[in-house]
Coordinates of C-alpha atoms in Angstrom, one line a residue:
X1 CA -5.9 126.5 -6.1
X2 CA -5.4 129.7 -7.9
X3 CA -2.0 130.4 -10.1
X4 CA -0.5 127.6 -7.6
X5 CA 3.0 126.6 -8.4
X6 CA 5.5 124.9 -6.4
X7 CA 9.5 124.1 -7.0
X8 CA 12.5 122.3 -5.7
X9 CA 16.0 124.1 -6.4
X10 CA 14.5 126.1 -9.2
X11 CA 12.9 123.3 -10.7
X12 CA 9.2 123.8 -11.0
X13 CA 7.1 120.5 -10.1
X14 CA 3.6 122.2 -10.0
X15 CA 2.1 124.6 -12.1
X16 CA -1.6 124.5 -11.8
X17 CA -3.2 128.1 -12.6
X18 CA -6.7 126.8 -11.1
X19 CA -8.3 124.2 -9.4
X20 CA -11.5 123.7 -7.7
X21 CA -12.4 120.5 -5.8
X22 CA -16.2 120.2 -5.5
X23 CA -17.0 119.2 -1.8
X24 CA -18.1 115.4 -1.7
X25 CA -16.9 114.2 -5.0
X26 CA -13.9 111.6 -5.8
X27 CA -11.7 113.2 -7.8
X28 CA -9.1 110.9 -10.1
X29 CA -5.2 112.3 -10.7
X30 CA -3.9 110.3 -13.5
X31 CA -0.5 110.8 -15.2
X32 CA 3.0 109.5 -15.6
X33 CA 5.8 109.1 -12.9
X34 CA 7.4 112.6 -12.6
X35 CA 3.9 114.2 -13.2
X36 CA 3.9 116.0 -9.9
X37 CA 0.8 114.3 -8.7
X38 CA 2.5 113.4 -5.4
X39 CA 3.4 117.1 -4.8
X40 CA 0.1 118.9 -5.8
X41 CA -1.3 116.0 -2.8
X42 CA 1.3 117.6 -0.2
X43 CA 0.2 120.5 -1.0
X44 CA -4.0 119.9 -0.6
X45 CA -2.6 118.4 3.0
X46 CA -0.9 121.8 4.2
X47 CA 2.6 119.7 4.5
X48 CA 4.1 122.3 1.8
X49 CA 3.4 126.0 0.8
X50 CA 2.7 126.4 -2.4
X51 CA 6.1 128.5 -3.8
X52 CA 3.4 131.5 -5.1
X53 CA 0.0 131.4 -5.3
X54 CA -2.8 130.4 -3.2
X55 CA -4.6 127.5 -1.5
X56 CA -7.6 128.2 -0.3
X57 CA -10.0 125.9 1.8
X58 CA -13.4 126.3 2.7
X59 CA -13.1 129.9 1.0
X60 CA -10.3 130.6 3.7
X61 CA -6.3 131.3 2.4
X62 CA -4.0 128.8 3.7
X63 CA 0.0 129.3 3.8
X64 CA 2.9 128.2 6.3
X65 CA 0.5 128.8 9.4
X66 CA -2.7 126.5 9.0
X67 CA -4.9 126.2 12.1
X68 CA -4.7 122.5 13.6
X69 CA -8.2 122.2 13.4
X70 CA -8.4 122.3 9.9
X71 CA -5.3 120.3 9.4
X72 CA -7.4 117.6 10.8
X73 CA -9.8 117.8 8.5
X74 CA -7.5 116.4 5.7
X75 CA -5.9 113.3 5.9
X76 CA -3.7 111.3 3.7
X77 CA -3.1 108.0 3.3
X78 CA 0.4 107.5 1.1
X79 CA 1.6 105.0 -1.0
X80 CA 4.3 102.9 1.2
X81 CA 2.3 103.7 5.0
X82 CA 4.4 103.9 7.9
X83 CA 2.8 101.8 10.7
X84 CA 3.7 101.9 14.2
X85 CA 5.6 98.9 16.3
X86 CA 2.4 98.6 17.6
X87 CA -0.6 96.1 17.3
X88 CA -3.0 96.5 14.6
X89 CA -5.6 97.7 17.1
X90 CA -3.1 100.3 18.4
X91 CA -2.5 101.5 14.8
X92 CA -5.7 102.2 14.3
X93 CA -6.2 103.8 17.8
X94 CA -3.9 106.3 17.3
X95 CA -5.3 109.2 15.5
X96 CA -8.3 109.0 17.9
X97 CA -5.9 109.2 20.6
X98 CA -3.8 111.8 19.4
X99 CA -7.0 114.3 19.3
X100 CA -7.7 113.0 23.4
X101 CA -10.1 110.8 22.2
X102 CA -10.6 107.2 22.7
X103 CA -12.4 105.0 20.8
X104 CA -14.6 102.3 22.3
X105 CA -13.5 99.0 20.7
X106 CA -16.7 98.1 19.6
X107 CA -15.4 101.0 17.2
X108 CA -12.0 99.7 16.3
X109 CA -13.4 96.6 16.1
X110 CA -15.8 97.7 13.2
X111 CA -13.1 99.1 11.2
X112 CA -11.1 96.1 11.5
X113 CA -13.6 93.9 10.3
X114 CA -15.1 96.2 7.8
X115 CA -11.2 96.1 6.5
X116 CA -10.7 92.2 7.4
X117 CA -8.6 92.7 9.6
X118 CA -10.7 91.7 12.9
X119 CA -8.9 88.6 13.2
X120 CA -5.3 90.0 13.3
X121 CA -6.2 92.9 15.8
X122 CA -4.3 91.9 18.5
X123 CA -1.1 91.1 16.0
X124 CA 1.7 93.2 15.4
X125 CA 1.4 95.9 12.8
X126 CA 4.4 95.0 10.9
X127 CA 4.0 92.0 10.5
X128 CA 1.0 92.2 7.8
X129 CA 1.6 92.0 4.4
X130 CA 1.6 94.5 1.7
X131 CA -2.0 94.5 1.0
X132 CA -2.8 94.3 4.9
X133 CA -0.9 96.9 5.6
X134 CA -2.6 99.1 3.3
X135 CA -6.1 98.4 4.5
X136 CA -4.7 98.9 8.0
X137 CA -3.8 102.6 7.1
X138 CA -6.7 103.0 5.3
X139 CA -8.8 102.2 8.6
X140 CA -6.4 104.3 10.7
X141 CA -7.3 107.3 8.5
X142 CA -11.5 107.1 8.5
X143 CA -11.7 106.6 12.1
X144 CA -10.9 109.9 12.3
X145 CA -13.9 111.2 10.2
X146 CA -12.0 113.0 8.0
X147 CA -14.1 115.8 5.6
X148 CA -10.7 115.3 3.2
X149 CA -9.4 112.3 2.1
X150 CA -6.2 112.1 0.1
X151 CA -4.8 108.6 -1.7
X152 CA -1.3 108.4 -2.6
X153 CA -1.8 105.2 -5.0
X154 CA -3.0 103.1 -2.2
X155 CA -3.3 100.2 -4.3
X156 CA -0.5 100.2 -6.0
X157 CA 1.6 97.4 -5.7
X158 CA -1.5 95.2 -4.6
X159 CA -2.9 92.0 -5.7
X160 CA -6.8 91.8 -7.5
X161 CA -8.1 90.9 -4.2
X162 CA -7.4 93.7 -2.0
X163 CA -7.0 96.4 -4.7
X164 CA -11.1 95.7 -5.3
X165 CA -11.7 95.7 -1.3
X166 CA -9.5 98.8 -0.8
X167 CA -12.0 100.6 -3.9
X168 CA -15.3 99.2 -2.1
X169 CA -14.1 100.6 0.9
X170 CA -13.9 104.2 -0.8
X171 CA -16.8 104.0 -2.4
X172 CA -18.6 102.7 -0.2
X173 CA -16.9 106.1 2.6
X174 CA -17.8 108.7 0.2
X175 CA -21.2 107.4 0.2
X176 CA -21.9 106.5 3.3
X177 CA -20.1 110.3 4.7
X178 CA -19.4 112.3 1.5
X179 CA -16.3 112.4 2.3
X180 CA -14.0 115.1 -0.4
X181 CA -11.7 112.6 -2.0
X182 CA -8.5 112.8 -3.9
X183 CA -7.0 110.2 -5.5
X184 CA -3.3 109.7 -7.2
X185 CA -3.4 106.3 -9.3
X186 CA -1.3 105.1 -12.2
X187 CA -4.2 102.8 -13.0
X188 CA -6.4 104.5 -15.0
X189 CA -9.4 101.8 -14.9
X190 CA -9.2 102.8 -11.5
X191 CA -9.7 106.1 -11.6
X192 CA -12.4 105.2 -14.0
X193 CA -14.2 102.9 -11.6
X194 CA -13.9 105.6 -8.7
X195 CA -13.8 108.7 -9.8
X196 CA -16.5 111.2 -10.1
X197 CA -14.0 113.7 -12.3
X198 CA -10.5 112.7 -13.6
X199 CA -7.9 115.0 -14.6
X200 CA -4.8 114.3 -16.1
X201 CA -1.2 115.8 -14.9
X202 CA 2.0 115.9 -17.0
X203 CA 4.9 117.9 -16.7
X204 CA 3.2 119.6 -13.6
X205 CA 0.0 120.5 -15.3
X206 CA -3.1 119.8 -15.2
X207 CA -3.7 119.0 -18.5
X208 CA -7.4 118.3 -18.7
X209 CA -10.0 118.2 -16.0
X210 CA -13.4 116.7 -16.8
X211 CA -16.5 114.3 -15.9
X212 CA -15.0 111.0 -15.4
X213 CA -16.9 109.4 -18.5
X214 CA -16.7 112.2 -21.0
X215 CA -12.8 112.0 -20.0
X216 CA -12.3 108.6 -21.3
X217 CA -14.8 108.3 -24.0
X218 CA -14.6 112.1 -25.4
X219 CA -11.5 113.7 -24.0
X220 CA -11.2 117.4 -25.3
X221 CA -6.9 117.3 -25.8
X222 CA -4.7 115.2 -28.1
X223 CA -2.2 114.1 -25.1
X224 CA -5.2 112.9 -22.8
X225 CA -6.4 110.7 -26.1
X226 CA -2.8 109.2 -26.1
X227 CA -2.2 108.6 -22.9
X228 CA -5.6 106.9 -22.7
X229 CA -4.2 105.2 -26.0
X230 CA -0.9 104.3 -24.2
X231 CA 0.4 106.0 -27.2
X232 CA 2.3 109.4 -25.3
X233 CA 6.0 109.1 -24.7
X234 CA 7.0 111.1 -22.3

C-alpha cells in the first residue's frame, strides 16, 4: 500500500501512507472497534478501491478492474461466515467447484477431519454451532490453496477449545504452504501467539508496525504501550 486512504461520505476510515506485507509471513492487526481494521482487509481482498492511492500486488497496481485470477489468490474468511443451505461437505466443495474443479472426497474428507468436522459431513451446514461453523469456513477457504489468506477475527466469539484448534490450524497452513496471512483480532495474546509482525491501527492508522516480540516487550510509541497496558481510552 502506498499513500492508501479510503472514506465513506467524507469520512476517512483508512489512512495508511505505506504498507508492505512480506510474502509467507502472519501478519497481526490489533486495535480497537472503529480502528478500520475491517476496511484496510476489504481492501487487501480487491472488494473496495482504495479512495486514492495504490494497492499493489505482486509488484502489479490493482484498482476497480482486478484480473479473476488474482482475485483468487486472496481469500477471506470474515468474522460472522455465511454458509450455504447446503451440507457441510457441499460447503466446503464449493470454491473448488466454482473454479470447475472437483475435489475427490478423499480431499474434502481430509479437511473435514483435519477441522473435526468428518463426522458431521453429511449434516446440514446451518445447523453447526458457532465454533463449527467457523472451522467449516475456515476449511472451505484452504481447499482452495489460497497464496493470501485474510482473517476477519475468526475466533472471536469462540470458546478455549476451538479458538486454540482454529490457531493450530493456521499455524500449522502457513507452515505447511507459506501461505501470506492477515489477521484482524481484538485478542492481542493472539496475535502474539500467531503473528510473525503485529501492527497496531487506531483512528485508521497504522500506528506502529514491528516484529511480533519487540512489539509487545519494546514497543517504539506511547499509545501501543497503553493499549498493551489497557490503559488507552479511545
Amino acid at each position: 500500500l502506498d499513500g492508501v486512504q479510503h472514506s465513506y461520505g467524507g469520512r476517512t476510515v483508512v489512512d495508511v501512507p505505506e504498507l508492505e506485507i512480506r510474502p509467507g509471513e502472519v501478519l497481526g492487526i490489533v486495535g480497537p472497534s472503529g480502528a478500520g481494521k475491517s476496511t484496510l482487509l476489504r481492501l487487501l481482498n480487491f472488494l473496495e478501491v482504495p479512495t486514492r492511492g495504490v494497492l499493489q500486488y505482486k509488484g502489479r497496481q490493482h484498482g476497480a478492474e482486478v484480473p479473476l485470477s488474482v482475485r483468487r489468490q486472496v481469500t477471506t474468511v470474515f468474522q460472522n461466515p455465511m454458509l450455504l443451505r447446503r451440507s457441510v461437505a457441499a460447503n466446503v466443495r464449493i470454491g473448488p467447484r466454482l473454479r470447475n474443479a472437483n475435489p475427490p472426497d478423499v480431499e474434502v474428507d481430509r479437511w473435514l477431519d483435519r477441522m473435526g468436522l468428518l463426522e458431521l459431513a453429511g449434516a446440514p451446514a446451518r445447523t453447526l454451532s458457532v465454533g463449527e461453523g467457523q472451522r467449516l469456513a475456515l476449511a472451505r477457504a484452504l481447499i482452495v490453496d489460497p497464496t493470501v489468506l485474510l482473517l476477519d477475527e475468526p475466533t472471536g466469539s469462540l470458546d478455549p477449545y476451538n479458538v486454540g484448534l482454529i490457531e493450530e490450524i493456521i499455524q500449522a497452513d502457513n507452515a505447511e504452504r507459506h501461505t501470506t496471512t492477515v489477521i484482524v483480532t481484538h485478542d492481542i495474546f493472539q496475535a502474539r501467539r500467531l503473528a510473525d509482525r503485529t501492527a497496531l491501527m487506531i483512528g485508521g492508522s497504522i500506528v506502529e508496525i514491528g516484529e511480533t516480540e519487540r512489539f509487545f516487550t519494546n514497543p517504539q510509541h506511547e499509545k501501543t504501550a497503553a493499549f498493551l497496558r489497557g490503559e488507552l481510552v479511545f
